[in-house]
Coordinates of N, CA and C in Angstrom, one line a residue:
X1 N -8.9 25.9 -12.6 CA -8.0 24.7 -12.5 C -6.6 25.1 -12.7
X2 N -5.7 24.7 -11.9 CA -4.3 25.0 -12.1 C -3.7 24.2 -13.3
X3 N -2.7 24.8 -13.9 CA -1.9 24.2 -14.9 C -0.7 23.5 -14.2
X4 N 0.1 22.7 -14.9 CA 1.3 22.2 -14.3 C 2.3 23.3 -14.1
X5 N 2.4 24.3 -14.9 CA 3.2 25.5 -14.7 C 2.9 26.1 -13.3
X6 N 1.6 26.3 -13.1 CA 1.1 26.8 -11.8 C 1.6 25.9 -10.6
X7 N 1.4 24.6 -10.8 CA 1.8 23.7 -9.7 C 3.3 23.8 -9.4
X8 N 4.1 24.0 -10.4 CA 5.6 24.1 -10.2 C 5.8 25.3 -9.4
X9 N 5.1 26.4 -9.6 CA 5.3 27.7 -8.8 C 4.8 27.5 -7.4
X10 N 3.7 26.7 -7.3 CA 3.2 26.4 -5.9 C 4.3 25.6 -5.1
X11 N 4.9 24.6 -5.7 CA 5.9 23.8 -5.1 C 7.1 24.7 -4.7
X12 N 7.5 25.5 -5.7 CA 8.7 26.4 -5.4 C 8.4 27.2 -4.2
X13 N 7.2 27.8 -4.1 CA 6.9 28.7 -2.9 C 6.8 27.8 -1.7
X14 N 6.2 26.7 -1.8 CA 6.1 25.8 -0.6 C 7.5 25.4 -0.1
X15 N 8.4 25.1 -1.0 CA 9.7 24.6 -0.5 C 10.6 25.8 0.0
X16 N 10.3 27.0 -0.5 CA 10.9 28.2 0.1 C 10.5 28.4 1.6
X17 N 9.2 28.2 1.8 CA 8.6 28.4 3.1 C 9.0 27.2 4.0
X18 N 9.1 26.1 3.5 CA 9.4 24.8 4.3 C 10.7 24.2 3.6
X19 N 11.9 24.8 3.9 CA 13.1 24.3 3.2 C 13.3 22.8 3.5
X20 N 13.5 22.0 2.4 CA 13.9 20.6 2.6 C 15.3 20.4 3.1
X21 N 15.6 19.4 3.8 CA 16.9 19.1 4.2 C 17.7 18.4 3.1
X22 N 18.1 19.1 2.1 CA 18.8 18.5 1.0 C 20.1 19.3 0.7
X23 N 21.1 18.7 0.2 CA 22.3 19.3 -0.2 C 22.1 19.8 -1.7
X24 N 22.8 20.8 -2.0 CA 22.7 21.3 -3.4 C 21.7 22.4 -3.6
X25 N 21.5 22.7 -4.9 CA 20.6 23.8 -5.3 C 19.2 23.3 -5.6
X26 N 18.2 23.8 -4.8 CA 16.8 23.4 -5.0 C 16.4 23.6 -6.4
X27 N 15.7 22.6 -7.0 CA 15.3 22.6 -8.4 C 14.0 21.9 -8.5
X28 N 13.1 22.5 -9.3 CA 11.8 21.9 -9.6 C 11.8 21.6 -11.1
X29 N 11.8 20.3 -11.5 CA 11.9 19.9 -12.8 C 10.7 20.4 -13.7
X30 N 11.0 20.7 -15.0 CA 9.9 21.0 -15.9 C 9.1 19.7 -16.3
X31 N 9.4 18.6 -15.8 CA 8.7 17.4 -16.0 C 8.2 16.8 -14.7
X32 N 7.0 16.2 -14.7 CA 6.4 15.7 -13.5 C 5.3 14.7 -13.9
X33 N 4.3 14.6 -13.1 CA 3.2 13.6 -13.3 C 1.9 14.2 -12.9
X34 N 0.8 13.6 -13.4 CA -0.5 14.1 -13.0 C -1.5 12.9 -13.1
X35 N -2.6 13.1 -12.4 CA -3.8 12.3 -12.5 C -5.0 13.3 -12.5
X36 N -6.2 12.8 -12.4 CA -7.4 13.6 -12.5 C -7.4 14.7 -11.4
X37 N -6.8 14.5 -10.3 CA -7.0 15.4 -9.1 C -5.7 16.2 -8.7
X38 N -4.5 15.6 -9.0 CA -3.3 16.2 -8.5 C -2.2 16.2 -9.6
X39 N -1.3 17.1 -9.3 CA 0.0 17.1 -10.0 C 1.1 16.6 -9.0
X40 N 2.1 16.0 -9.5 CA 3.3 15.6 -8.7 C 4.5 16.1 -9.4
X41 N 4.9 17.3 -9.0 CA 6.2 17.9 -9.5 C 7.4 17.1 -9.0
X42 N 8.4 17.0 -9.8 CA 9.6 16.4 -9.4 C 10.6 17.5 -8.9
X43 N 11.1 17.3 -7.7 CA 12.0 18.3 -7.2 C 13.1 17.6 -6.4
X44 N 14.2 18.4 -6.2 CA 15.3 17.9 -5.5 C 16.5 18.8 -5.8
X45 N 17.7 18.3 -5.7 CA 18.9 19.1 -6.0 C 19.2 19.1 -7.5
X46 N 19.4 20.3 -8.0 CA 19.8 20.4 -9.4 C 21.0 19.5 -9.8
X47 N 21.9 19.5 -8.9 CA 23.1 18.7 -9.1 C 22.8 17.2 -9.4
X48 N 21.7 16.7 -8.8 CA 21.3 15.3 -9.0 C 20.4 15.2 -10.3
X49 N 19.4 16.0 -10.3 CA 18.3 15.9 -11.3 C 18.8 16.3 -12.7
X50 N 19.7 17.3 -12.8 CA 20.2 17.8 -14.1 C 21.6 17.3 -14.4
X51 N 22.5 17.4 -13.4 CA 23.9 17.0 -13.6 C 24.2 15.6 -13.3
X52 N 23.3 14.8 -12.7 CA 23.5 13.4 -12.5 C 24.5 13.0 -11.4
X53 N 24.7 13.9 -10.5 CA 25.7 13.6 -9.4 C 25.0 12.9 -8.3
X54 N 25.2 11.6 -8.2 CA 24.5 10.7 -7.2 C 24.6 11.2 -5.8
X55 N 25.7 11.9 -5.4 CA 25.9 12.3 -4.0 C 24.8 13.3 -3.6
X56 N 24.0 13.9 -4.6 CA 23.0 14.9 -4.2 C 21.6 14.3 -4.3
X57 N 21.5 13.0 -4.5 CA 20.2 12.3 -4.5 C 19.5 12.4 -3.2
X58 N 18.1 12.4 -3.3 CA 17.3 12.4 -2.1 C 17.0 11.0 -1.6
X59 N 17.0 10.8 -0.3 CA 16.7 9.5 0.3 C 15.5 9.6 1.2
X60 N 14.7 10.6 1.2 CA 13.7 10.8 2.2 C 12.3 10.2 1.8
X61 N 12.1 9.8 0.5 CA 10.8 9.2 0.1 C 9.6 10.2 0.2
X62 N 9.9 11.5 0.3 CA 8.8 12.5 0.5 C 8.3 12.9 -0.9
X63 N 7.0 12.9 -1.1 CA 6.4 13.4 -2.3 C 5.4 14.5 -1.9
X64 N 5.3 15.5 -2.8 CA 4.4 16.6 -2.6 C 3.4 16.7 -3.7
X65 N 2.1 16.5 -3.4 CA 1.1 16.6 -4.4 C 0.5 18.0 -4.4
X66 N 0.1 18.5 -5.6 CA -0.6 19.8 -5.7 C -2.0 19.5 -6.2
X67 N -3.0 19.9 -5.4 CA -4.4 19.7 -5.9 C -4.7 20.6 -7.1
X68 N -5.2 20.1 -8.1 CA -5.5 20.8 -9.4 C -6.5 21.9 -9.2
X69 N -7.4 21.7 -8.3 CA -8.5 22.7 -8.1 C -8.1 23.8 -7.2
X70 N -7.5 23.4 -6.0 CA -7.3 24.4 -5.0 C -5.8 24.9 -4.8
X71 N -4.9 24.1 -5.4 CA -3.5 24.5 -5.2 C -2.9 24.1 -3.9
X72 N -3.7 23.4 -3.1 CA -3.2 22.9 -1.8 C -2.2 21.8 -2.0
X73 N -1.1 21.9 -1.1 CA 0.0 21.0 -1.2 C -0.2 20.0 -0.1
X74 N -0.2 18.7 -0.4 CA -0.2 17.6 0.6 C 1.0 16.8 0.4
X75 N 1.5 16.3 1.6 CA 2.7 15.5 1.6 C 2.4 14.1 1.9
X76 N 3.1 13.2 1.3 CA 3.0 11.8 1.5 C 4.3 11.1 1.4
X77 N 4.4 9.9 1.7 CA 5.6 9.1 1.5 C 5.4 8.3 0.2
X78 N 6.4 8.3 -0.6 CA 6.4 7.6 -1.9 C 5.9 6.1 -1.7
X79 N 6.4 5.5 -0.7 CA 6.1 4.1 -0.5 C 4.6 3.9 -0.2
X80 N 4.0 4.8 0.6 CA 2.6 4.7 0.9 C 1.7 5.2 -0.2
X81 N 2.2 6.0 -1.1 CA 1.4 6.5 -2.2 C 1.7 5.8 -3.5
X82 N 2.4 4.7 -3.4 CA 2.9 4.0 -4.6 C 1.8 3.8 -5.7
X83 N 0.6 3.3 -5.3 CA -0.4 3.0 -6.3 C -0.9 4.3 -7.0
X84 N -1.0 5.4 -6.3 CA -1.4 6.6 -6.9 C -0.4 7.1 -7.8
X85 N 0.9 7.1 -7.4 CA 2.0 7.6 -8.3 C 2.1 6.7 -9.5
X86 N 2.0 5.4 -9.3 CA 2.1 4.4 -10.4 C 1.0 4.7 -11.5
X87 N -0.1 5.1 -11.1 CA -1.2 5.4 -12.0 C -1.1 6.7 -12.7
X88 N -0.2 7.6 -12.3 CA -0.1 8.9 -12.9 C 0.5 8.9 -14.3
X89 N 0.3 9.9 -15.0 CA 0.9 10.0 -16.4 C 1.9 11.2 -16.4
X90 N 2.9 11.1 -17.3 CA 3.9 12.2 -17.4 C 3.2 13.5 -17.9
X91 N 3.8 14.6 -17.4 CA 3.3 15.9 -17.8 C 4.6 16.8 -17.9
X92 N 4.5 17.8 -18.8 CA 5.7 18.7 -19.0 C 5.2 20.1 -18.9
X93 N 6.1 21.0 -18.4 CA 5.8 22.4 -18.3 C 5.8 23.0 -19.7
X94 N 5.0 24.1 -19.9 CA 5.0 24.8 -21.2 C 6.0 25.9 -21.2
X95 N 6.5 26.3 -20.0 CA 7.4 27.5 -19.9 C 8.8 27.1 -20.2

């Protein structure tokens, strides 16, 4: 089973292979969410997530789930996955 630290690395690799159309410096937060089957790392522009610069905020509603067993990344839209996301609990990286 993957840890949240593993899931963050999976997302970093995935986003390097499939670069998102965002402005700023790509950043995967040490905080995210989890349920029994998936992790939901928070990612976006460092300038938005860390520095709070609204101009770098994402507007795409794209979420990337990481399967805890396989490490497979699946993509969904935040609005379509709202119930799943709403039921998730916060998780923090140990690194």
